Amino acid sequence: MTATAIALDVGGTHIKGAAVAADGRLRHTERWFTRAERGPEAVLQTVLDRAAELAGRFRPAAAGIAVPGIVDEAAGTAVLAANLGWRDLPVRQLLSEHLGIPVAFGHDVRAGGIAEARAGAGRGSRDFLFVPVGTGIAAALMVDGRPLTGSHTRAGELGHLVVRPGGEPCACGRRGCVETLASAAAVARRYTAATGEAGVTAERVGRRAATGDRTAATVWREAVDALADGLASAITLLDPERIVIGGGLARAGEPYFAPLRTALTARLSFQTMPELLPAELGHEAGCFGAGLLARDLLGEGAAA
Amino acid sequence: MTATAIALDVGGTHIKGAAVAADGRLRHTERWFTRAERGPEAVLQTVLDRAAELAGRFRPAAAGIAVPGIVDEAAGTAVLAANLGWRDLPVRQLLSEHLGIPVAFGHDVRAGGIAEARAGAGRGSRDFLFVPVGTGIAAALMVDGRPLTGSHTRAGELGHLVVRPGGEPCACGRRGCVETLASAAAVARRYTAATGEAGVTAERVGRRAATGDRTAATVWREAVDALADGLASAITLLDPERIVIGGGLARAGEPYFAPLRTALTARLSFQTMPELLPAELGHEAGCFGAGLLARDLLGEGAAA
């Protein structure tokens, strides 16, 4: 098989790689552990090595790579990816020199938003929010089909809207951010704090909430309420047509979406309630988006 | 004098009219009382009559009109302008038929944002927020030089971000919105409620705060803090380069901007503090923006 492009999505736990077929879909996906504890240079070397393997196998005309944290798409630089240890790393240039082909570079959440826009739950909508709820919470603010980056490439930090003034401390240094209650990490941490039982994932807290565990139900409801508060603020400012929720909690399905829809509706007055939908591309959204950006370099993006 | 365009800005208290000179500046401005208590049709008739007078005098090639409330720029319709009594009124078509020339139609705050972008405190910036703080509070979210409208033309309602959960009731039906503490109306109302003294304007509360009136200082500080909370949320989501504050409170100058800058800085962690600037066009911003939109119809906007 010859791929038009290859794509990589570099995360704190896994590096994902894929070949992008002629129709824009991912046809071959792999993943490797990031093992960030080895240090930033070792992580970069793994990325370059795995990309070279994919390129040797699929002979692509371009590559795309998505990176978390503060990302300067215009410069092609990972400004600060705390969980990779990367700081001011010219990722696009390094990968392009290593592979000898053009490289497209994107922010993982914004790349995911592009993928959901063209091939997922955002299809047919020009203005929507893509909100992956995982260890952290961020948003791609899709306006007229493209993600807003902001003036310093920091737009979309929905997880750091303060919804509980004076509330629990957040890793960002403030208190009461959406993330302190609504992220998967917060749900697991808060359940453990309340029960003393360690190692219970957020997904399992959700299942226990549905089967009569009152502590789980409280933690789950507080997560839903905090996310609804953050989404209500985003709706008040941005008036999106849809909100596409991704990440692990969204996979809980209606036990998550039904109370979230109710909580969000209760928080709106003159605002128009947007459609609230689960993401369609799951863990692949970022890698898929990197592949679409790579195809855009080749002038094939419009076909996706 | 022959004007290239005329411009109108329809507000709850005044209707403003102007002629737009060849350089895009307003050369002749007038204002008339809206007297909305006469009913929506009488207000519309006043707008049409005054526009026809201006057109008869200046022989413009186009007109622009800015309207408050919920405005559908694409359709040319005032969807809901509560303080004018207008609902689903096809303003652009009515004015164009009355004058016999092309008419540009805009939202008052977004038109003001366009004016500040091209000729005011937003010059040289592609991404900024224009936030007039008056009887109410709204924002024009300028992205890449243009205001975001949102999917239902309701973007930018910064005054209705909830910053005091469970706080004072807001006219919108929720509680603790920015407007309940930070608008000029709220400052005056809250000072009267605390002191029993009626008829003290927000501007005067600001002056009393600076000269040792402790109640005034408290109301003023709470207004600044609430606005800072709302702006911090907007920064977290949108990452603007500048924030341009307009309206009556901004005319207080440094007694307003100095504590606002301090409060805003204290609320940011990883976010980049934008430049915080007073608006430059004052009450004329909406009318100026309507004039620029009219000139855009004639293909002369780029010169402004």
XYZ file of C-alpha atoms in Angstrom:
608
model
C 0.000 0.000 0.000
C 1.175 3.509 -0.740
C -0.142 6.156 1.601
C -0.524 9.787 0.627
C 0.684 10.808 4.064
C 1.653 9.558 7.485
C 0.451 11.052 10.749
C 1.659 11.113 14.344
C -0.014 12.222 17.566
C 2.401 12.647 20.471
C 0.734 12.251 23.874
C 1.950 11.948 27.438
C 1.217 8.204 27.533
C 1.277 7.069 23.907
C 2.696 8.157 20.584
C 0.244 7.204 17.876
C 1.188 6.697 14.253
C -0.857 6.067 11.136
C -0.833 5.917 7.380
C -3.400 8.081 5.649
C -5.100 6.490 2.657
C -6.118 8.274 -0.525
C -9.597 8.970 0.892
C -8.142 10.725 3.937
C -8.966 7.922 6.376
C -6.412 6.308 8.660
C -5.648 2.866 7.234
C -2.873 1.648 9.444
C -2.541 2.698 13.062
C 0.050 1.826 15.648
C 0.963 3.119 19.043
C 4.017 3.115 21.211
C 4.572 4.137 24.835
C 5.931 7.654 25.179
C 7.868 6.870 28.377
C 8.434 10.560 29.021
C 10.474 9.725 32.133
C 13.380 9.014 29.728
C 13.649 12.761 29.103
C 12.671 15.109 26.275
C 15.461 14.114 23.891
C 14.669 10.417 24.106
C 10.993 11.135 23.405
C 11.943 13.198 20.375
C 14.228 10.398 19.145
C 11.391 7.880 19.463
C 9.124 10.178 17.454
C 11.727 10.587 14.720
C 12.529 6.855 14.620
C 8.894 5.721 14.482
C 8.091 8.344 11.847
C 11.013 7.146 9.737
C 9.793 3.552 10.014
C 6.296 4.558 8.844
C 7.770 6.645 6.032
C 10.023 3.794 4.904
C 7.057 1.474 4.780
C 4.434 3.740 3.184
C 6.490 6.168 1.053
C 4.292 9.188 1.867
C 4.514 12.543 0.135
C 3.968 14.413 3.421
C 3.671 13.878 7.168
C 1.566 15.479 9.876
C 2.266 15.631 13.598
C 0.076 16.769 16.503
C 1.558 17.824 19.834
C -0.054 18.751 23.194
C 0.496 21.814 25.339
C 1.309 25.278 24.045
C 1.895 24.931 20.347
C 2.776 27.605 17.808
C 1.354 26.234 14.584
C 2.637 29.133 12.494
C 6.222 28.681 13.698
C 6.048 24.874 13.798
C 7.239 24.885 17.399
C 6.244 23.037 20.574
C 6.468 26.032 22.924
C 5.744 24.094 26.094
C 4.593 20.472 26.285
C 4.979 19.903 30.000
C 4.231 16.172 29.996
C 6.836 15.545 27.260
C 9.420 17.919 28.717
C 9.511 19.766 25.373
C 10.198 23.487 25.390
C 10.686 25.669 22.295
C 11.304 22.604 20.164
C 11.118 23.201 16.362
C 9.242 19.945 15.771
C 8.144 20.659 12.223
C 11.643 21.460 11.034
C 13.254 18.531 12.863
C 10.785 16.007 11.494
C 10.877 17.434 7.987
C 14.690 17.270 7.901
C 14.611 13.737 9.280
C 12.087 12.456 6.717
C 12.958 14.663 3.744
C 9.293 15.462 3.055
C 6.984 18.392 3.959
C 5.555 18.219 7.478
C 2.332 19.751 8.815
C 2.314 20.602 12.506
C -0.664 21.055 14.787
C -1.983 21.233 18.319
C -3.510 17.924 19.381
C -6.914 19.285 20.410
C -7.181 21.682 17.472
C -6.113 18.887 15.099
C -8.813 16.723 16.672
C -11.312 19.515 16.069
C -10.338 19.648 12.405
C -10.839 15.889 12.119
C -14.252 16.004 13.838
C -15.171 18.945 11.579
C -14.364 17.161 8.347
C -15.066 13.543 9.164
C -16.743 13.305 12.579
C -19.497 14.818 14.718
C -18.798 18.315 13.411
C -19.588 17.459 9.787
C -21.890 20.025 8.257
C -21.260 22.591 11.003
C -19.013 25.633 10.594
C -19.114 26.708 14.251
C -18.767 24.182 17.024
C -16.725 23.372 20.086
C -14.759 20.134 20.287
C -14.200 19.387 23.978
C -12.172 16.287 24.853
C -12.687 15.456 28.535
C -9.689 13.389 29.613
C -6.909 13.787 32.152
C -7.347 17.487 31.413
C -10.011 19.436 29.555
C -9.433 21.735 26.608
C -11.463 22.853 23.623
C -10.998 23.472 19.951
C -13.119 26.521 19.141
C -14.133 25.872 15.552
C -15.206 29.042 13.779
C -16.039 28.972 10.112
C -14.527 25.501 9.912
C -11.170 26.380 11.463
C -9.898 26.331 15.055
C -9.196 29.663 16.745
C -5.632 29.782 17.999
C -5.653 33.108 19.845
C -2.950 35.751 19.811
C -0.459 33.683 21.792
C -1.655 30.237 20.574
C -3.451 29.660 23.901
C -7.109 29.851 22.956
C -9.540 27.174 24.095
C -8.465 26.495 27.688
C -12.013 25.683 28.749
C -10.745 23.457 31.559
C -9.325 26.533 33.257
C -12.486 28.607 33.388
C -13.104 29.303 37.072
C -16.531 27.924 37.982
C -16.110 27.541 41.756
C -14.519 30.772 43.022
C -12.305 29.893 45.979
C -12.727 26.181 45.243
C -10.217 23.353 44.997
C -6.686 24.318 43.924
C -5.830 23.617 40.297
C -2.441 22.664 38.862
C -2.525 25.971 36.967
C -2.230 27.926 40.220
C -5.796 29.161 40.469
C -8.763 27.668 42.319
C -12.067 26.209 41.201
C -11.211 25.616 37.532
C -13.523 23.295 35.562
C -10.722 20.711 35.533
C -10.623 20.467 39.330
C -14.032 18.781 39.271
C -14.854 17.666 35.743
C -11.760 15.996 34.286
C -11.381 12.232 34.355
C -8.418 12.711 36.683
C -10.523 14.822 39.067
C -13.384 12.308 39.127
C -11.001 9.474 40.018
C -9.077 11.565 42.549
C -12.182 12.920 44.261
C -13.763 9.460 44.513
C -10.600 8.088 46.090
C -10.466 11.036 48.496
C -14.063 10.417 49.559
C -13.901 6.626 49.898
C -10.244 5.807 50.515
C -10.418 3.307 47.635
C -7.551 3.862 45.208
C -7.275 2.945 41.537
C -10.911 3.483 40.541
C -11.073 5.066 37.083
C -13.479 7.852 36.219
C -15.328 5.503 33.888
C -15.858 3.084 36.759
C -17.029 5.897 39.041
C -19.639 6.604 36.369
C -20.789 2.981 36.293
C -20.966 2.875 40.102
C -22.967 6.114 40.107
C -25.530 4.418 37.874
C -25.866 1.426 40.199
C -26.547 3.111 43.516
C -23.133 4.143 44.872
C -24.085 7.482 46.424
C -20.546 8.796 46.752
C -19.931 7.962 43.107
C -23.207 9.651 42.172
C -22.183 12.834 44.009
C -18.723 12.979 42.415
C -20.246 12.266 38.988
C -22.943 14.945 39.408
C -20.387 17.523 40.552
C -18.270 16.729 37.482
C -21.263 17.152 35.180
C -22.305 20.405 36.888
C -18.819 21.917 36.663
C -18.508 21.031 32.983
C -21.985 22.464 32.358
C -20.905 25.717 34.052
C -17.851 25.934 31.804
C -19.817 25.091 28.665
C -22.475 27.676 29.579
C -19.772 30.359 29.701
C -18.413 29.224 26.346
C -21.920 29.307 24.858
C -22.542 32.801 26.271
C -19.382 34.069 24.614
C -19.256 32.033 21.412
C -22.806 30.897 20.561
C -21.739 27.636 18.871
C -24.062 25.499 16.796
C -22.856 22.242 18.359
C -20.751 21.000 21.234
C -18.883 17.773 20.511
C -17.648 16.061 23.676
C -14.776 13.606 23.381
C -12.466 11.730 25.701
C -13.034 8.911 28.146
C -16.041 10.313 30.021
C -17.992 10.844 26.801
C -17.727 7.129 26.115
C -20.022 6.567 29.115
C -22.803 7.605 26.717
C -26.212 8.665 27.995
C -25.357 8.306 31.720
C -23.027 11.224 31.005
C -24.852 13.093 28.220
C -28.370 13.018 29.712
C -27.494 14.824 32.974
C -25.063 17.090 31.109
C -27.806 18.133 28.680
C -30.190 18.791 31.593
C -27.597 20.757 33.564
C -26.633 22.820 30.538
C -30.221 23.636 29.581
C -30.879 24.831 33.146
C -27.927 27.242 32.868
C -29.070 29.038 29.724
C -31.535 31.911 29.542
C -31.488 33.944 26.284
C -28.721 31.753 24.853
C -29.575 29.141 22.237
C -28.907 25.583 23.412
C -26.489 23.997 20.956
C -26.655 20.372 19.885
C -24.682 18.278 22.373
C -23.063 15.294 20.683
C -20.449 12.635 21.413
C -17.274 12.795 19.347
C -17.081 10.201 16.600
C -13.355 9.700 16.119
C -12.360 8.731 19.666
C -8.659 8.457 20.433
C -7.850 8.770 16.742
C -9.051 12.372 16.373
C -5.658 14.002 16.903
C -3.811 11.611 14.597
C -6.586 11.873 12.005
C -6.353 15.660 12.179
C -2.573 15.539 11.729
C -3.154 13.389 8.644
C -5.669 15.881 7.249
C -3.210 18.738 7.812
C -0.567 16.731 5.951
C -2.951 16.181 3.048
C -3.722 19.911 3.028
C -0.021 20.477 2.315
C -0.448 18.352 -0.791
C -3.560 20.182 -1.903
C -5.714 17.130 -1.218
C -7.412 18.349 1.950
C -10.565 19.521 0.244
C -11.298 15.954 -0.785
C -11.416 14.710 2.805
C -20.327 68.789 1.280
C -21.032 65.479 -0.409
C -20.646 62.467 1.821
C -19.795 59.008 0.567
C -22.246 57.531 3.060
C -24.501 58.305 5.961
C -24.639 56.304 9.186
C -27.157 55.762 11.963
C -26.840 54.141 15.388
C -30.174 53.358 17.016
C -29.991 53.187 20.816
C -32.518 52.999 23.614
C -31.979 56.658 24.553
C -30.672 58.321 21.399
C -30.636 57.778 17.685
C -27.352 59.058 16.307
C -26.833 60.104 12.724
C -23.741 61.126 10.796
C -22.302 61.837 7.407
C -19.196 59.886 6.511
C -16.504 61.825 4.704
C -14.267 60.505 1.963
C -11.590 59.505 4.509
C -14.096 57.367 6.440
C -14.352 59.755 9.393
C -17.651 61.095 10.686
C -17.910 64.724 9.579
C -21.361 65.684 10.688
C -23.052 64.134 13.702
C -26.476 64.678 15.162
C -28.608 62.930 17.700
C -32.269 62.718 18.473
C -34.147 61.184 21.395
C -35.419 57.689 20.661
C -38.501 58.042 22.905
C -39.124 54.316 22.738
C -42.247 54.730 24.884
C -43.988 55.873 21.688
C -43.904 52.285 20.436
C -41.811 50.356 17.897
C -43.474 51.781 14.786
C -42.946 55.379 15.844
C -39.276 54.664 16.541
C -38.901 53.098 13.107
C -40.597 56.120 11.499
C -38.191 58.473 13.286
C -35.241 56.437 12.004
C -36.570 56.515 8.437
C -37.379 60.260 8.584
C -34.028 61.289 10.044
C -32.179 59.043 7.585
C -34.078 60.633 4.682
C -33.162 64.108 5.956
C -29.484 63.176 6.122
C -29.666 61.582 2.675
C -31.382 64.627 1.205
C -28.681 66.840 2.587
C -25.570 64.772 1.837
C -26.550 62.748 -1.274
C -24.748 59.585 -0.121
C -24.160 56.525 -2.276
C -24.896 54.189 0.644
C -26.115 54.144 4.243
C -25.194 52.102 7.297
C -27.278 51.423 10.372
C -26.357 49.799 13.704
C -28.992 48.300 15.995
C -28.790 46.841 19.540
C -30.043 43.512 20.829
C -30.186 40.315 18.815
C -29.272 41.223 15.274
C -29.020 38.986 12.239
C -26.481 40.761 10.057
C -26.765 38.255 7.220
C -30.561 38.625 6.983
C -30.554 42.372 7.711
C -33.045 41.860 10.528
C -33.428 43.177 14.067
C -34.436 39.882 15.663
C -35.092 41.308 19.123
C -34.221 44.811 20.279
C -36.052 44.848 23.594
C -35.479 48.503 24.436
C -36.818 49.601 21.022
C -39.682 47.112 20.961
C -38.402 45.791 17.638
C -38.919 42.127 16.830
C -38.100 40.449 13.498
C -37.928 43.824 11.783
C -36.252 43.787 8.313
C -34.401 47.036 8.983
C -31.976 46.825 6.075
C -34.712 46.329 3.506
C -37.005 48.998 4.977
C -34.269 51.619 5.084
C -32.940 50.724 1.638
C -36.409 51.020 0.093
C -36.989 54.312 1.907
C -33.708 55.860 0.768
C -33.282 54.171 -2.612
C -29.621 53.355 -1.921
C -27.760 50.262 -0.638
C -27.828 49.871 3.148
C -25.334 48.067 5.399
C -26.723 46.679 8.628
C -24.872 45.800 11.808
C -25.039 45.058 15.516
C -24.157 48.138 17.559
C -21.383 46.543 19.623
C -19.918 44.609 16.702
C -20.051 47.741 14.533
C -18.256 49.576 17.346
C -15.647 46.832 17.363
C -15.098 47.277 13.640
C -14.643 51.019 14.133
C -12.180 50.558 17.011
C -10.361 47.952 14.875
C -9.889 50.223 11.893
C -9.672 53.666 13.463
C -9.486 53.335 17.251
C -7.746 51.439 20.036
C -7.764 48.201 18.033
C -5.654 49.570 15.187
C -2.856 47.192 14.303
C -4.421 44.267 16.181
C -6.236 41.403 14.456
C -7.527 39.782 17.651
C -8.997 41.866 20.429
C -12.102 42.267 22.538
C -14.080 45.493 22.437
C -16.054 45.682 25.690
C -18.356 48.676 26.170
C -19.351 48.924 29.839
C -22.587 50.890 29.969
C -26.123 50.203 31.123
C -25.327 46.650 30.063
C -22.094 44.909 29.122
C -21.408 43.110 25.866
C -18.338 42.398 23.780
C -17.315 42.360 20.166
C -14.950 39.404 19.793
C -12.658 40.556 17.027
C -10.865 37.651 15.351
C -8.669 38.253 12.352
C -10.096 41.763 12.116
C -13.761 40.764 12.082
C -16.330 40.297 14.865
C -17.518 36.781 15.629
C -21.286 36.563 15.351
C -21.880 33.008 16.533
C -24.283 30.492 15.044
C -27.419 32.331 16.202
C -25.926 35.858 16.078
C -25.600 35.885 19.883
C -21.864 35.724 20.415
C -20.165 38.141 22.790
C -22.562 38.289 25.756
C -19.735 38.821 28.211
C -22.068 40.631 30.614
C -23.927 37.371 31.147
C -21.009 35.213 32.176
C -21.830 33.947 35.668
C -19.072 35.055 38.021
C -20.948 34.868 41.362
C -22.802 31.535 41.386
C -26.031 32.029 43.349
C -25.463 35.793 43.410
C -27.787 38.694 42.653
C -30.585 38.026 40.152
C -29.966 39.294 36.621
C -32.567 40.555 34.162
C -31.645 37.576 31.955
C -33.119 35.171 34.506
C -29.895 33.796 35.923
C -27.929 34.894 38.985
C -24.503 36.395 39.479
C -23.877 37.575 35.908
C -21.057 40.094 35.361
C -23.706 42.742 34.643
C -25.282 42.410 38.081
C -22.161 43.967 39.616
C -20.078 45.583 36.896
C -22.415 47.556 34.627
C -22.908 51.280 35.118
C -26.526 50.543 36.012
C -25.448 48.022 38.668
C -22.920 50.399 40.218
C -25.553 53.145 40.536
C -28.241 50.748 41.763
C -26.004 49.060 44.323
C -24.743 52.383 45.680
C -28.323 53.588 46.110
C -29.296 50.317 47.785
C -26.408 50.635 50.251
C -26.811 54.340 51.069
C -30.442 55.174 50.323
C -29.254 58.075 48.172
C -30.928 57.988 44.768
C -29.787 59.461 41.474
C -26.029 58.970 41.889
C -24.483 57.959 38.567
C -21.834 55.242 38.284
C -19.311 57.864 37.243
C -20.016 59.808 40.434
C -19.717 56.631 42.533
C -16.264 56.268 40.995
C -15.291 59.804 41.962
C -16.606 59.336 45.508
C -14.671 56.081 45.802
C -11.494 58.020 45.036
C -12.186 60.607 47.719
C -12.792 58.430 50.751
C -16.443 57.283 50.491
C -16.064 53.729 51.756
C -19.402 52.491 50.468
C -18.586 53.881 47.040
C -15.152 52.258 47.208
C -16.700 48.873 47.998
C -19.258 49.065 45.175
C -16.542 50.242 42.763
C -14.145 47.472 43.789
C -16.843 44.820 43.437
C -17.633 46.134 39.960
C -13.977 45.979 38.957
C -13.588 42.478 40.430
C -16.648 41.128 38.621
C -15.548 42.566 35.301
C -12.065 41.143 35.865
C -13.596 37.706 36.483
C -15.526 37.925 33.227
C -12.538 39.169 31.273
C -10.359 36.396 32.746
C -12.817 33.817 31.382
C -12.800 35.489 27.983
C -8.980 35.525 27.985
C -8.848 31.846 28.984
C -11.075 30.937 26.046
C -10.010 33.432 23.401
C -6.445 34.563 24.181
C -6.871 38.085 22.732
C -3.992 40.429 22.072
C -5.819 43.453 23.523
C -8.909 44.309 25.502
C -10.446 47.658 24.608
C -12.869 48.920 27.274
C -15.482 51.473 26.252
C -18.563 53.043 27.753
C -19.076 55.441 30.626
C -16.993 53.680 33.268
C -13.934 53.586 31.025
C -14.030 57.378 30.855
C -13.105 57.381 34.567
C -9.584 56.653 33.312
C -6.889 55.304 35.623
C -9.155 55.129 38.742
C -10.910 52.404 36.739
C -8.096 50.949 34.646
C -5.447 50.686 37.376
C -7.463 48.431 39.732
C -8.901 46.540 36.736
C -5.406 45.803 35.440
C -4.312 44.642 38.915
C -7.404 42.473 39.397
C -7.054 40.929 35.959
C -3.356 40.156 36.364
C -4.094 38.427 39.679
C -6.628 36.169 37.917
C -4.289 34.818 35.230
C -1.880 31.931 35.581
C -0.586 30.438 32.301
C -2.646 32.896 30.259
C -0.930 35.842 28.610
C -2.102 39.206 29.964
C -3.423 41.223 27.027
C -2.973 44.951 26.655
C -5.819 46.706 28.479
C -6.748 49.977 26.761
C -9.529 52.565 26.817
C -11.647 52.804 23.680
C -10.823 55.797 21.481
C -14.087 56.462 19.679
C -16.412 56.922 22.651
C -20.131 57.172 21.944
C -19.431 57.433 18.229
C -18.075 53.911 17.828
C -21.361 52.304 16.721
C -22.209 55.074 14.263
C -18.644 55.109 12.954
C -18.806 51.352 12.464
C -22.103 51.634 10.589
C -20.435 54.197 8.333
C -17.495 51.889 7.683
C -19.865 49.040 6.816
C -21.647 51.371 4.376
C -18.330 52.268 2.762
C -17.493 48.571 2.499
C -20.608 48.210 0.313
C -19.062 50.757 -2.027
C -15.701 49.010 -2.079
C -14.052 51.834 -0.172
C -13.693 50.100 3.192
C -10.088 49.086 2.695
C -9.083 52.735 2.562
C -10.456 53.473 6.046
